JSON list of C-alpha atoms and ligand atoms in Angstrom, two decimals:
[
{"chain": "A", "resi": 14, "resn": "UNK", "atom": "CA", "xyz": [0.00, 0.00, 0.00]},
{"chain": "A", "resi": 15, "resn": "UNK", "atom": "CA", "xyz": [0.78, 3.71, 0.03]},
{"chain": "A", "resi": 16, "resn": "UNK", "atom": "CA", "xyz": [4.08, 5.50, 1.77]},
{"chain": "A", "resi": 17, "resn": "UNK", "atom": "CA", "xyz": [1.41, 7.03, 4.11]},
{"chain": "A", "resi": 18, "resn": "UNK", "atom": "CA", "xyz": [-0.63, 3.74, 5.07]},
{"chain": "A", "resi": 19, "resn": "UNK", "atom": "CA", "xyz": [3.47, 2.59, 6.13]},
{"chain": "A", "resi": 20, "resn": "UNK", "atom": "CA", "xyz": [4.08, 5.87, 7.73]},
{"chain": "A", "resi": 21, "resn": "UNK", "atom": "CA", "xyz": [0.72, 5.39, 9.43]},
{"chain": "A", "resi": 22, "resn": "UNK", "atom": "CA", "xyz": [1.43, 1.79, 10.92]},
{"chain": "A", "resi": 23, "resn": "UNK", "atom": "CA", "xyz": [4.95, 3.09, 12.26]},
{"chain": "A", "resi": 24, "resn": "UNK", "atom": "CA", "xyz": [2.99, 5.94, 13.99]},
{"chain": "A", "resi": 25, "resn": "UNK", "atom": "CA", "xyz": [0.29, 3.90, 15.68]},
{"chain": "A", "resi": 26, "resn": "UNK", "atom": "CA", "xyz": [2.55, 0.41, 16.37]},
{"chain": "A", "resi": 27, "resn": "UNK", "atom": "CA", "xyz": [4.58, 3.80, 18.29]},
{"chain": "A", "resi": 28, "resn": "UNK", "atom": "CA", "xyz": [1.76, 5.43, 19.75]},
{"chain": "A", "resi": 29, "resn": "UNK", "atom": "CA", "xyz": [0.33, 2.40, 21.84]},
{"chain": "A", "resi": 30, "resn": "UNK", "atom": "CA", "xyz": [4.08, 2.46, 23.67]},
{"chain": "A", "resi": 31, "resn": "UNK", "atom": "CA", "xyz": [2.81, 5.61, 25.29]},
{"chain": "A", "resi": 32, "resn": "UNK", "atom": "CA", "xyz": [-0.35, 3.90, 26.19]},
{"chain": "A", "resi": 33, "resn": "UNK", "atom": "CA", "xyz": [2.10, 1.63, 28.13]},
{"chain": "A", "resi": 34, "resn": "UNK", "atom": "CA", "xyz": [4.83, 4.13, 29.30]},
{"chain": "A", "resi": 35, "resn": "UNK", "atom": "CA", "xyz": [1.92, 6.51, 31.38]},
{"chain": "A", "resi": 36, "resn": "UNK", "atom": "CA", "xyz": [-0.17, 3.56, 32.81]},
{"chain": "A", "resi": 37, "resn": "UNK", "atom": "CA", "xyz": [-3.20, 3.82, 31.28]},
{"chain": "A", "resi": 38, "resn": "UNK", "atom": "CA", "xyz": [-3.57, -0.24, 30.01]},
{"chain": "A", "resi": 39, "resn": "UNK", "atom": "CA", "xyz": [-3.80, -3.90, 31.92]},
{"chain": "A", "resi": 40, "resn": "UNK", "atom": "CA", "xyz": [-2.78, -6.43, 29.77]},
{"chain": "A", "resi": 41, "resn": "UNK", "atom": "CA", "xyz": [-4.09, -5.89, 25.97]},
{"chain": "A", "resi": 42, "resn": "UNK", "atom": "CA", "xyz": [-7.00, -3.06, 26.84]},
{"chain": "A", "resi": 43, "resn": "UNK", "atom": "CA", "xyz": [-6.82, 0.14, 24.96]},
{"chain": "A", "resi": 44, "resn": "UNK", "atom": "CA", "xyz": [-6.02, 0.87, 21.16]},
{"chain": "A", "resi": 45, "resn": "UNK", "atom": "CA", "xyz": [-4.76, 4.06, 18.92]},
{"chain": "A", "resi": 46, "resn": "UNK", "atom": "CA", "xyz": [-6.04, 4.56, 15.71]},
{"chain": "A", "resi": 47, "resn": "UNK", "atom": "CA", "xyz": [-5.03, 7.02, 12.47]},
{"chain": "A", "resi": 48, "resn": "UNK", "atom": "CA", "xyz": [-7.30, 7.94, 9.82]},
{"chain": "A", "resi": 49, "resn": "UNK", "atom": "CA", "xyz": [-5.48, 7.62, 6.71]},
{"chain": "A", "resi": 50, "resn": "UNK", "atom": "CA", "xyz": [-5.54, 11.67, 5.16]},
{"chain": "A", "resi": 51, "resn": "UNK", "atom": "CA", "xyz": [-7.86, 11.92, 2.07]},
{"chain": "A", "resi": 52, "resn": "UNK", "atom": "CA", "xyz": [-8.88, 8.15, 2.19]},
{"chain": "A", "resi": 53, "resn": "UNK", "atom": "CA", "xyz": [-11.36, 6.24, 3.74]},
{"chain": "A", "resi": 54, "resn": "UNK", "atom": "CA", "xyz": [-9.33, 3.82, 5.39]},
{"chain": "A", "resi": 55, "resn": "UNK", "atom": "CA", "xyz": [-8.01, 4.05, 9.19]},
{"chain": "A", "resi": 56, "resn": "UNK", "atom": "CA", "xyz": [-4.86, 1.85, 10.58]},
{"chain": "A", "resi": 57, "resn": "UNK", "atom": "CA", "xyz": [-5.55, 0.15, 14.18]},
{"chain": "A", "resi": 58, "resn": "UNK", "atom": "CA", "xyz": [-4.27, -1.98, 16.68]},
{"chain": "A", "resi": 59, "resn": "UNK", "atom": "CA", "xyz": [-5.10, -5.70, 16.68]},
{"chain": "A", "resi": 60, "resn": "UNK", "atom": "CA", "xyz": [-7.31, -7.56, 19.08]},
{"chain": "A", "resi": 61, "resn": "UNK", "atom": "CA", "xyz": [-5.45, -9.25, 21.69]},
{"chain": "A", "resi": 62, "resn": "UNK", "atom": "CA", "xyz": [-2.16, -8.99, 20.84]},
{"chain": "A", "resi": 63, "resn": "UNK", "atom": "CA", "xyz": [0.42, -8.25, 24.03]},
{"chain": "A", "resi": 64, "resn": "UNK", "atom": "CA", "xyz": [1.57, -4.55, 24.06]},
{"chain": "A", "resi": 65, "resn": "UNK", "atom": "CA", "xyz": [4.66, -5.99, 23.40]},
{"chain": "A", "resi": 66, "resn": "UNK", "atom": "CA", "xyz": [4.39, -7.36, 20.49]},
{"chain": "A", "resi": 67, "resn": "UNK", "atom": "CA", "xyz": [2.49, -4.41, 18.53]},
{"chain": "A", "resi": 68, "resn": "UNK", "atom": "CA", "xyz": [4.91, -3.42, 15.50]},
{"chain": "A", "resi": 69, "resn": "UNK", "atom": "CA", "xyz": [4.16, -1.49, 12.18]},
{"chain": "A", "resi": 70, "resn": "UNK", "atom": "CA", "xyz": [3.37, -4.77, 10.37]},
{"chain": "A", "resi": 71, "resn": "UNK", "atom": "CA", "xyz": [0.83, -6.14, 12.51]},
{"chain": "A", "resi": 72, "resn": "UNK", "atom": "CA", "xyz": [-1.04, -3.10, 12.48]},
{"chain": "A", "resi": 73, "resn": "UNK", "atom": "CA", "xyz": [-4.59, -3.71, 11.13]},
{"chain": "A", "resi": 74, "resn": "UNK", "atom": "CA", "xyz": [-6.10, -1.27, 7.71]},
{"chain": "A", "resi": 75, "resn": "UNK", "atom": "CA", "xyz": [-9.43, -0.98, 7.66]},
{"chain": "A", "resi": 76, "resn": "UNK", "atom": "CA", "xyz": [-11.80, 1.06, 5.66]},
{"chain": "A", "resi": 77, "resn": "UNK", "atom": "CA", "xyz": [-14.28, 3.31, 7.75]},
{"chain": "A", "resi": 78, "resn": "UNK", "atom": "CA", "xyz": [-17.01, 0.57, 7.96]},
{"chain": "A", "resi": 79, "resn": "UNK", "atom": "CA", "xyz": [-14.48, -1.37, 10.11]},
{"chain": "A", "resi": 80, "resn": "UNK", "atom": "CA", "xyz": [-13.70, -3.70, 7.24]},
{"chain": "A", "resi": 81, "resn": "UNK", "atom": "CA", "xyz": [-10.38, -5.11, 7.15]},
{"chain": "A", "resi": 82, "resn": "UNK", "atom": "CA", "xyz": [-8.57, -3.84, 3.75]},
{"chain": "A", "resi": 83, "resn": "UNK", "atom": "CA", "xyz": [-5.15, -4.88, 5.25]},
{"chain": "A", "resi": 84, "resn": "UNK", "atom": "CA", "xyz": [-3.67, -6.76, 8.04]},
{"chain": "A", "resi": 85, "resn": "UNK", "atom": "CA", "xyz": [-3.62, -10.99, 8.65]},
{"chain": "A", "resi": 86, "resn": "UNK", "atom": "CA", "xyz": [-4.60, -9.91, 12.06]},
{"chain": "A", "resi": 87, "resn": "UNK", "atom": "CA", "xyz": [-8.70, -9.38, 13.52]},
{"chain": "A", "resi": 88, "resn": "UNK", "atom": "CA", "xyz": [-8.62, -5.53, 14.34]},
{"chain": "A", "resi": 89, "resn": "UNK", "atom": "CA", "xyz": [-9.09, -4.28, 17.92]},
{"chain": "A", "resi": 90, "resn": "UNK", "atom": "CA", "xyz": [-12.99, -5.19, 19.15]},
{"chain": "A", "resi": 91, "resn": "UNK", "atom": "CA", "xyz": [-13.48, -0.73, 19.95]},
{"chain": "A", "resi": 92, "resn": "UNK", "atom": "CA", "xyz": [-13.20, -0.90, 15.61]},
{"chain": "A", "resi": 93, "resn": "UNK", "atom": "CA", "xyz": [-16.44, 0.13, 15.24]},
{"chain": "A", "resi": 94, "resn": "UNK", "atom": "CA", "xyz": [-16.48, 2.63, 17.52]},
{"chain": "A", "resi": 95, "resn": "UNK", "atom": "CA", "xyz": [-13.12, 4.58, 16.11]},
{"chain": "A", "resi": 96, "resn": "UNK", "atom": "CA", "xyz": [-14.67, 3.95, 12.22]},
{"chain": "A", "resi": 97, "resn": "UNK", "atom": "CA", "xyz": [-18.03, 5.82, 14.10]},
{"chain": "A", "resi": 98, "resn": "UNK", "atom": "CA", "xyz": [-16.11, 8.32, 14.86]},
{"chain": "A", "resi": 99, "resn": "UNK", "atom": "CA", "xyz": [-14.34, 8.65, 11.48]},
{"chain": "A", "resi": 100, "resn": "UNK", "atom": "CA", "xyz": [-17.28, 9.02, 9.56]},
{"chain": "A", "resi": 101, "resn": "UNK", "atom": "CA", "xyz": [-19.56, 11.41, 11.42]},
{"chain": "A", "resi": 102, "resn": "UNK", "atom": "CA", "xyz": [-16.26, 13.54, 13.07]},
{"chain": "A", "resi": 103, "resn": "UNK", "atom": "CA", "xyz": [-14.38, 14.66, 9.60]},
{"chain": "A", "resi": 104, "resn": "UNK", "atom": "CA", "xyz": [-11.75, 17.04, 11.19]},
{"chain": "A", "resi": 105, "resn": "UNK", "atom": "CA", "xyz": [-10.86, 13.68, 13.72]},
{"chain": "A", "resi": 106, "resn": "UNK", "atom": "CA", "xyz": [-7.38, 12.17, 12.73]},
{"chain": "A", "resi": 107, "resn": "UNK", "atom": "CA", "xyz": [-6.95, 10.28, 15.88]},
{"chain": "A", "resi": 108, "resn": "UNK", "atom": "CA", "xyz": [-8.88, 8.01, 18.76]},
{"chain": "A", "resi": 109, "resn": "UNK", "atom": "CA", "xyz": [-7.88, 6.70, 21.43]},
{"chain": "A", "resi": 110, "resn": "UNK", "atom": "CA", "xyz": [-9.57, 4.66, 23.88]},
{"chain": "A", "resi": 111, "resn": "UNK", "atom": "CA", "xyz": [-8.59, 3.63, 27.03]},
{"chain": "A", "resi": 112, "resn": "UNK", "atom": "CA", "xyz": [-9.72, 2.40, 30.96]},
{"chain": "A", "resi": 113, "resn": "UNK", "atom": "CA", "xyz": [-6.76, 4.20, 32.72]},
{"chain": "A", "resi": 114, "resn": "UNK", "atom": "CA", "xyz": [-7.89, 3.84, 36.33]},
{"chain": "A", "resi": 115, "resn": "UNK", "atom": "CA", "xyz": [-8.65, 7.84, 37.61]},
{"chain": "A", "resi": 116, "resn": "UNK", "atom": "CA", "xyz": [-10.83, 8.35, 34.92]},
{"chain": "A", "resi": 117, "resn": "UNK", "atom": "CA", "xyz": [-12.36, 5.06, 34.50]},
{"chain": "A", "resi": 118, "resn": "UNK", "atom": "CA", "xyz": [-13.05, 5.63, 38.65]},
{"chain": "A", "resi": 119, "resn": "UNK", "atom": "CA", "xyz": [-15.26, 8.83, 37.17]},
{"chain": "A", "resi": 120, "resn": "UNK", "atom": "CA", "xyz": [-16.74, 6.86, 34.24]},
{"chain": "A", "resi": 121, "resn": "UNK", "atom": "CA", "xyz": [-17.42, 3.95, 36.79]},
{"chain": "A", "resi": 122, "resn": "UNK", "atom": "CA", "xyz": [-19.50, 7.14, 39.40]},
{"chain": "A", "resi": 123, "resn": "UNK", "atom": "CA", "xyz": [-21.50, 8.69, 35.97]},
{"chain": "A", "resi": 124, "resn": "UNK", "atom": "CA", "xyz": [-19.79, 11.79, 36.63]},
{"chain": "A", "resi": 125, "resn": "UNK", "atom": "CA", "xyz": [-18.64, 14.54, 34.61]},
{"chain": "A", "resi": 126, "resn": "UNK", "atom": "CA", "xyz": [-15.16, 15.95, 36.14]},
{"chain": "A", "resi": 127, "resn": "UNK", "atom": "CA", "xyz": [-15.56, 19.71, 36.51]},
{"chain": "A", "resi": 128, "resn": "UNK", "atom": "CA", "xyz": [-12.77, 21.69, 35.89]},
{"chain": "A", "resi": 129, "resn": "UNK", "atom": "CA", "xyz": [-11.12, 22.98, 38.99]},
{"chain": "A", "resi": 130, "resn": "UNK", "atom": "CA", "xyz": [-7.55, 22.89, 37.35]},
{"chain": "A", "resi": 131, "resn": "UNK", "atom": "CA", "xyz": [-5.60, 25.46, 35.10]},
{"chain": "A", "resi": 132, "resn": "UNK", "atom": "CA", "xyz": [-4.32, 22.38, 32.80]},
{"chain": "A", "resi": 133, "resn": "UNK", "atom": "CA", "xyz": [-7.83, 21.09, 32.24]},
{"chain": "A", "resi": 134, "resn": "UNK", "atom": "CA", "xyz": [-8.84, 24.49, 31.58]},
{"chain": "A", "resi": 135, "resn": "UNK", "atom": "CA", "xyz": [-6.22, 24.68, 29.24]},
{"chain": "A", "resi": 136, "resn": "UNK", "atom": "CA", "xyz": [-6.49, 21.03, 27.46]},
{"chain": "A", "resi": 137, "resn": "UNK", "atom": "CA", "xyz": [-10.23, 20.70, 27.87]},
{"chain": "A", "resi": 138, "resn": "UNK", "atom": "CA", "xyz": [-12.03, 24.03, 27.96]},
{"chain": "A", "resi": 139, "resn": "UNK", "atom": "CA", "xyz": [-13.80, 22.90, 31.31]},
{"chain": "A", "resi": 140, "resn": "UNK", "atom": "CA", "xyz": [-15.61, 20.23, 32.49]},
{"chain": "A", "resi": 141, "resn": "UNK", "atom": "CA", "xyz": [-14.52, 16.68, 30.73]},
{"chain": "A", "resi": 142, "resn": "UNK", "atom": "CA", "xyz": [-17.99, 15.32, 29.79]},
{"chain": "A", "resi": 143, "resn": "UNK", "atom": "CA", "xyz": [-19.57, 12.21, 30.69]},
{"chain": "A", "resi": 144, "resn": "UNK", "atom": "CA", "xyz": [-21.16, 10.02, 27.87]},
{"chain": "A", "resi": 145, "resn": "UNK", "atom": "CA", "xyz": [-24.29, 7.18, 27.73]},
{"chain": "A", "resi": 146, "resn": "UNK", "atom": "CA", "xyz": [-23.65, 4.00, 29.28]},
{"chain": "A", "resi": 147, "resn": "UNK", "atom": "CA", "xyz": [-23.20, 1.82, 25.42]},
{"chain": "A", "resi": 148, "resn": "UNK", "atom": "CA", "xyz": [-22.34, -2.32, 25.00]},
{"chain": "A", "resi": 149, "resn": "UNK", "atom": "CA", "xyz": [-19.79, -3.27, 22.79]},
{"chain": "A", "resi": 150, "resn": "UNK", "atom": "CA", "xyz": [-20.42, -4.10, 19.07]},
{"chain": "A", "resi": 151, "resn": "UNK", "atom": "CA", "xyz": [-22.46, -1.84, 16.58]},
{"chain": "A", "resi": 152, "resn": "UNK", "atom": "CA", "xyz": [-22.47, 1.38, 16.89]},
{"chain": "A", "resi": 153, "resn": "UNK", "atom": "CA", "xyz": [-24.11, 2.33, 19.74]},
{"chain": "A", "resi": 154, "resn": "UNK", "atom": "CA", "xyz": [-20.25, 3.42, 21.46]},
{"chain": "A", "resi": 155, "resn": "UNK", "atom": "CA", "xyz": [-19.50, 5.66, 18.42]},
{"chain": "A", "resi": 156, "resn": "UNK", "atom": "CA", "xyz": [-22.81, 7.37, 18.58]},
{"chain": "A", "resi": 157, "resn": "UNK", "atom": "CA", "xyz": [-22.09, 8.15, 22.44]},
{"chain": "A", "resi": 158, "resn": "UNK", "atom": "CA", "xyz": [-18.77, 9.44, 21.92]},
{"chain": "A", "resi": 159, "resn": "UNK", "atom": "CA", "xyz": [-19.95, 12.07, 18.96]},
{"chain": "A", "resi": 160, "resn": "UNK", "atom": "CA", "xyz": [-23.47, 13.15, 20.60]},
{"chain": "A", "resi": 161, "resn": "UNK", "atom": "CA", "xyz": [-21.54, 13.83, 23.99]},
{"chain": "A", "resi": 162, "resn": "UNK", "atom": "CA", "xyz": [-18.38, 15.53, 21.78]},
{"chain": "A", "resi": 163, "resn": "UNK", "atom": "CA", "xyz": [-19.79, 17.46, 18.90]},
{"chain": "A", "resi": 164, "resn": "UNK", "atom": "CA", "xyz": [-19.74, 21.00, 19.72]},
{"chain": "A", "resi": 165, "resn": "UNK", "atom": "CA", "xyz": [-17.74, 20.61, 23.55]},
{"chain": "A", "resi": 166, "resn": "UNK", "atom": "CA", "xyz": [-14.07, 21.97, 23.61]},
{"chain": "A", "resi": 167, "resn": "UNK", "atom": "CA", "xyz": [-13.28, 18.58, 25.19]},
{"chain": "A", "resi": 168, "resn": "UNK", "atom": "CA", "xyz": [-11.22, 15.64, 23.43]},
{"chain": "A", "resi": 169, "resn": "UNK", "atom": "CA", "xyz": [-12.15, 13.42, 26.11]},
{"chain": "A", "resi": 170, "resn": "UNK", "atom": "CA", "xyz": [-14.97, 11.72, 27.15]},
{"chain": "A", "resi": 171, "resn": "UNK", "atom": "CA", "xyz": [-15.76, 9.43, 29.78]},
{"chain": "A", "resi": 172, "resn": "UNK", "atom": "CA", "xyz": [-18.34, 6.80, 28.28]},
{"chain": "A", "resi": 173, "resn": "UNK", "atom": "CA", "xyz": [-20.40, 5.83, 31.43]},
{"chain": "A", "resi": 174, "resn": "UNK", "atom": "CA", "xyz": [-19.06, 2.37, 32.96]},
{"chain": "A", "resi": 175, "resn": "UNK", "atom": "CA", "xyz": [-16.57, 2.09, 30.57]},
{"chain": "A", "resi": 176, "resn": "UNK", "atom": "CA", "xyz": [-13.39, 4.39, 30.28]},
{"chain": "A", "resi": 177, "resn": "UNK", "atom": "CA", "xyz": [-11.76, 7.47, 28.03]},
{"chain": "A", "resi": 178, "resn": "UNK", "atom": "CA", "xyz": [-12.09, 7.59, 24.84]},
{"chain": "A", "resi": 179, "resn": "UNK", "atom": "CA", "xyz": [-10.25, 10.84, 23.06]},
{"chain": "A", "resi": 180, "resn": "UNK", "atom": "CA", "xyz": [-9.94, 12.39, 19.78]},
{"chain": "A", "resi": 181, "resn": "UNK", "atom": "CA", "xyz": [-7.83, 14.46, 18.36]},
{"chain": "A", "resi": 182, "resn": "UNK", "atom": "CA", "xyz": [-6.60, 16.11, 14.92]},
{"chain": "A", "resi": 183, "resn": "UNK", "atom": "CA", "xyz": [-3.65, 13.48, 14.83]},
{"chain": "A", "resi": 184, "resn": "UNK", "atom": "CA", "xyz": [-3.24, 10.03, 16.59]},
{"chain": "A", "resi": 185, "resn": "UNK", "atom": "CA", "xyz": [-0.73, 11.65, 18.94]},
{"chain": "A", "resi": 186, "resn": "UNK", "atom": "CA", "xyz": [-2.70, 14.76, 20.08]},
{"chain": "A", "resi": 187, "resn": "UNK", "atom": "CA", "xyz": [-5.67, 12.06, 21.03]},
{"chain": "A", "resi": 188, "resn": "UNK", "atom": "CA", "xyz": [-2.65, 10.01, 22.42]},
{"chain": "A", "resi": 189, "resn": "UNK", "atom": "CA", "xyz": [-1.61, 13.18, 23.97]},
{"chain": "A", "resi": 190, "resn": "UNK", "atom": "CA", "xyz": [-5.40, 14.07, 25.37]},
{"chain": "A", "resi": 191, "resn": "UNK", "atom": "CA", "xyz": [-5.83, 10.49, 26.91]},
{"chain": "A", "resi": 192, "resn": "UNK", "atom": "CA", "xyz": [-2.52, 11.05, 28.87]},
{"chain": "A", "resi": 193, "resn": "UNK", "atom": "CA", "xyz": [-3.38, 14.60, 30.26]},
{"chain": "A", "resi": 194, "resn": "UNK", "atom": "CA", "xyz": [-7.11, 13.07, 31.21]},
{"chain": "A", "resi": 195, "resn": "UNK", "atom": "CA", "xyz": [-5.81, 10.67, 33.30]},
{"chain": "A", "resi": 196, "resn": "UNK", "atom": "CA", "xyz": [-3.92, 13.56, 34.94]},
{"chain": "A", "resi": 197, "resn": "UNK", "atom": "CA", "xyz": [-6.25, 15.63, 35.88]},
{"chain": "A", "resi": 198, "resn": "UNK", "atom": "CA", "xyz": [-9.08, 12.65, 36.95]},
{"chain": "A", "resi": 199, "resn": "UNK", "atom": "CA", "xyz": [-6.18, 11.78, 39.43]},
{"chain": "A", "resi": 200, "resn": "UNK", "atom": "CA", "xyz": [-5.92, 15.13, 40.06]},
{"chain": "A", "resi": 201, "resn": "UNK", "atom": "CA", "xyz": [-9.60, 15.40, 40.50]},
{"chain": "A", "resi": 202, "resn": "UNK", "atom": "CA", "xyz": [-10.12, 12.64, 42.63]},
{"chain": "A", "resi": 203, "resn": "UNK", "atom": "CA", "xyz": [-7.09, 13.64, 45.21]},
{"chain": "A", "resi": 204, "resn": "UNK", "atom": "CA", "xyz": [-8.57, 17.00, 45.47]},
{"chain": "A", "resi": 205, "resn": "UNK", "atom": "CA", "xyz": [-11.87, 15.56, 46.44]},
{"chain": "A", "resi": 206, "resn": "UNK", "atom": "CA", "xyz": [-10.23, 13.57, 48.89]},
{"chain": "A", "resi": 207, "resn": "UNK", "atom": "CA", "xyz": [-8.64, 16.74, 50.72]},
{"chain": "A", "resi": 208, "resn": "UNK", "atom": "CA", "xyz": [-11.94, 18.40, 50.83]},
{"chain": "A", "resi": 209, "resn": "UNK", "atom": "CA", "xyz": [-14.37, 20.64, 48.33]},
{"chain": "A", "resi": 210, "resn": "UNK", "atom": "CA", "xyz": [-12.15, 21.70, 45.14]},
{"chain": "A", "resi": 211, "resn": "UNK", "atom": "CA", "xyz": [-12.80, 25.15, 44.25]},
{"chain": "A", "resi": 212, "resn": "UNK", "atom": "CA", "xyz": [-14.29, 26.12, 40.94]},
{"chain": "A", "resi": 213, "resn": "UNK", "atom": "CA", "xyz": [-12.84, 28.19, 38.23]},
{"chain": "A", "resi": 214, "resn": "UNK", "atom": "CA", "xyz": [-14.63, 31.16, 36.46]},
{"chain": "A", "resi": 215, "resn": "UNK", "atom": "CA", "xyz": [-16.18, 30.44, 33.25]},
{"chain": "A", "resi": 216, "resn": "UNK", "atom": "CA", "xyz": [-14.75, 33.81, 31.89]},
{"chain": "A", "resi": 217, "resn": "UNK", "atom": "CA", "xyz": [-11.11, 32.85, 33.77]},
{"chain": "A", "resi": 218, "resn": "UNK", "atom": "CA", "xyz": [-11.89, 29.24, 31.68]},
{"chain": "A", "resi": 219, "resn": "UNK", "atom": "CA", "xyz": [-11.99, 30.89, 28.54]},
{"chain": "A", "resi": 220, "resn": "UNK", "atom": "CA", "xyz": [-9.51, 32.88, 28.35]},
{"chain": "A", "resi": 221, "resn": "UNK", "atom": "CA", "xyz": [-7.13, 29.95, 29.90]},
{"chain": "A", "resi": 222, "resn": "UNK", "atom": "CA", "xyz": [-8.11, 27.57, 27.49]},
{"chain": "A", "resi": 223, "resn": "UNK", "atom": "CA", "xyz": [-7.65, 30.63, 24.13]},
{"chain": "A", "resi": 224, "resn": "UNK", "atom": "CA", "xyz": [-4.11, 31.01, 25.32]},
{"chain": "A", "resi": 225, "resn": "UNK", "atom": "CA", "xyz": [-3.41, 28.01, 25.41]},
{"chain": "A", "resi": 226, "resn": "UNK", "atom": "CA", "xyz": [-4.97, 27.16, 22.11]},
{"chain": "A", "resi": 227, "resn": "UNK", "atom": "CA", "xyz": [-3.58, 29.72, 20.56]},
{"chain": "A", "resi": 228, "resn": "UNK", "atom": "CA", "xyz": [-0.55, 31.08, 21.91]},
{"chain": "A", "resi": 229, "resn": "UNK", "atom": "CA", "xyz": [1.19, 28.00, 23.91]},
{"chain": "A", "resi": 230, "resn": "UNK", "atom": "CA", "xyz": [4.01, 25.93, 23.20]},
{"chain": "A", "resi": 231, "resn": "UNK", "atom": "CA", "xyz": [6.75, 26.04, 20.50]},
{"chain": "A", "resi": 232, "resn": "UNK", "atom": "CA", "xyz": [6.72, 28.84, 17.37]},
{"chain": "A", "resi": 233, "resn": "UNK", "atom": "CA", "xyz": [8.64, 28.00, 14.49]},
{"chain": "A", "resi": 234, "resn": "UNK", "atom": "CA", "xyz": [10.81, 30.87, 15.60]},
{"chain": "A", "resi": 235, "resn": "UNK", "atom": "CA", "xyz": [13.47, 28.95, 18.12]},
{"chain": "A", "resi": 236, "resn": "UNK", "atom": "CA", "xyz": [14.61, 31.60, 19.94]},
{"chain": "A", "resi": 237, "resn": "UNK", "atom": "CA", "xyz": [11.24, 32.67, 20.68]},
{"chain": "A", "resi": 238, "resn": "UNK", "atom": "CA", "xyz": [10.72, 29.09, 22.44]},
{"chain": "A", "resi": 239, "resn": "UNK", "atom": "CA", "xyz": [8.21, 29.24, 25.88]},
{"chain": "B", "resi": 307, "resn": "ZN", "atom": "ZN1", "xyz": [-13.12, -0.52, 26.54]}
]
């Protein structure tokens, strides 16, 4: 197949080491996928295969029904959810889903996490949202995920007695959403531990989360690194 569909399987086979590296899999739970640009066709992880065995070949191509296309392997079983996603989400490059233990805790209690943090202000806009309790198989997990995401700043939800699933314009900024919503659920939780967290202002959420949209992080200038 194409340079990109091998580009592609490099990037996610690489991509579910992170998965590993921040703690947010047991044993083969959890999956990246890429949509493949201008194509209908996303690459996946395969079902059941130990995290250390995932490399670029074993990576599974499927077309956005969740067909295989390419790949001697079955693709993961969230497949239909991600190629859900894919169709009715066209700006989404990236999901990830995962049932890291802080937010899966929140996912597990029905409850949205409200945002009393400057980080989830600035990754998630405010509150990461819960979604609709959903079974496995069909589509019913891919409708969740877009209802509860369309129109929320948030690349993260929290499907309702399941775990995270994130999106994101690239498999490594969903990679990279899943990671910080773990943080801050931990976050979360210890704070609720120590006693009532204090809200921020919607207007002070705003303007957090523009900055950091906009202005944050690395220019192409070097010298004018943050
Ligand atoms: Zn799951």
């Amino acid at each position: 197949m194409s340079d990109e569909v091998a580009r592609l399987r490099e990037t996610v086979a690489a991509l579910h080491a992170e998965l590993v590296r921040y703690n947010l899999v047991a044993w083969t739970a959890g999956n990246v996928s890429a949509r493949v640009p201008g194509r209908d066709l996303m690459v996946i992880k395969p079902s059941g295969v130990s995290y250390d065995d995932l490399r670029p070949g074993n990576m599974v191509v499927c077309d956005l029904d969740g067909v295989v296309v390419e790949g001697d392997l079955a693709p993961s079983s969230d497949t239909a959810a991600h190629a859900y996603v894919y169709r009715a989400m066209p700006d989404v490059g990236g999901v990830v889903h995962t049932h890291s233990g802080y937010a899966t805790a929140w996912a597990a209690c029905g409850e949205s996490i409200p945002c009393h943090l400057t980080a989830q202000a600035d990754e998630f806009g405010g509150e990461i949202p819960i979604g609709p309790f959903a079974l496995i198989g069909g589509d019913d997990i891919g409708k969740g995920i877009v209802a509860t995401l369309t129109g929320h700043r948030s690349p993260a939800v929290l499907m309702r007695n399941h775990g995270v699933f994130t999106i994101g314009r690239t498999a490594r900024d969903a990679v990279k959403a899943a990671v910080m919503c773990e943080d801050v659920a931990r976050t979360a939780h210890l704070a609720r531990t120590l006693g009532d967290p204090v809200p921020i202002a919607a207007e002070d959420i705003d303007s957090l989360y523009a900055r950091y949209q906009n202005v944050y992080g690395q220019t192409t200038i070097p010298s004018a690194r943050r």
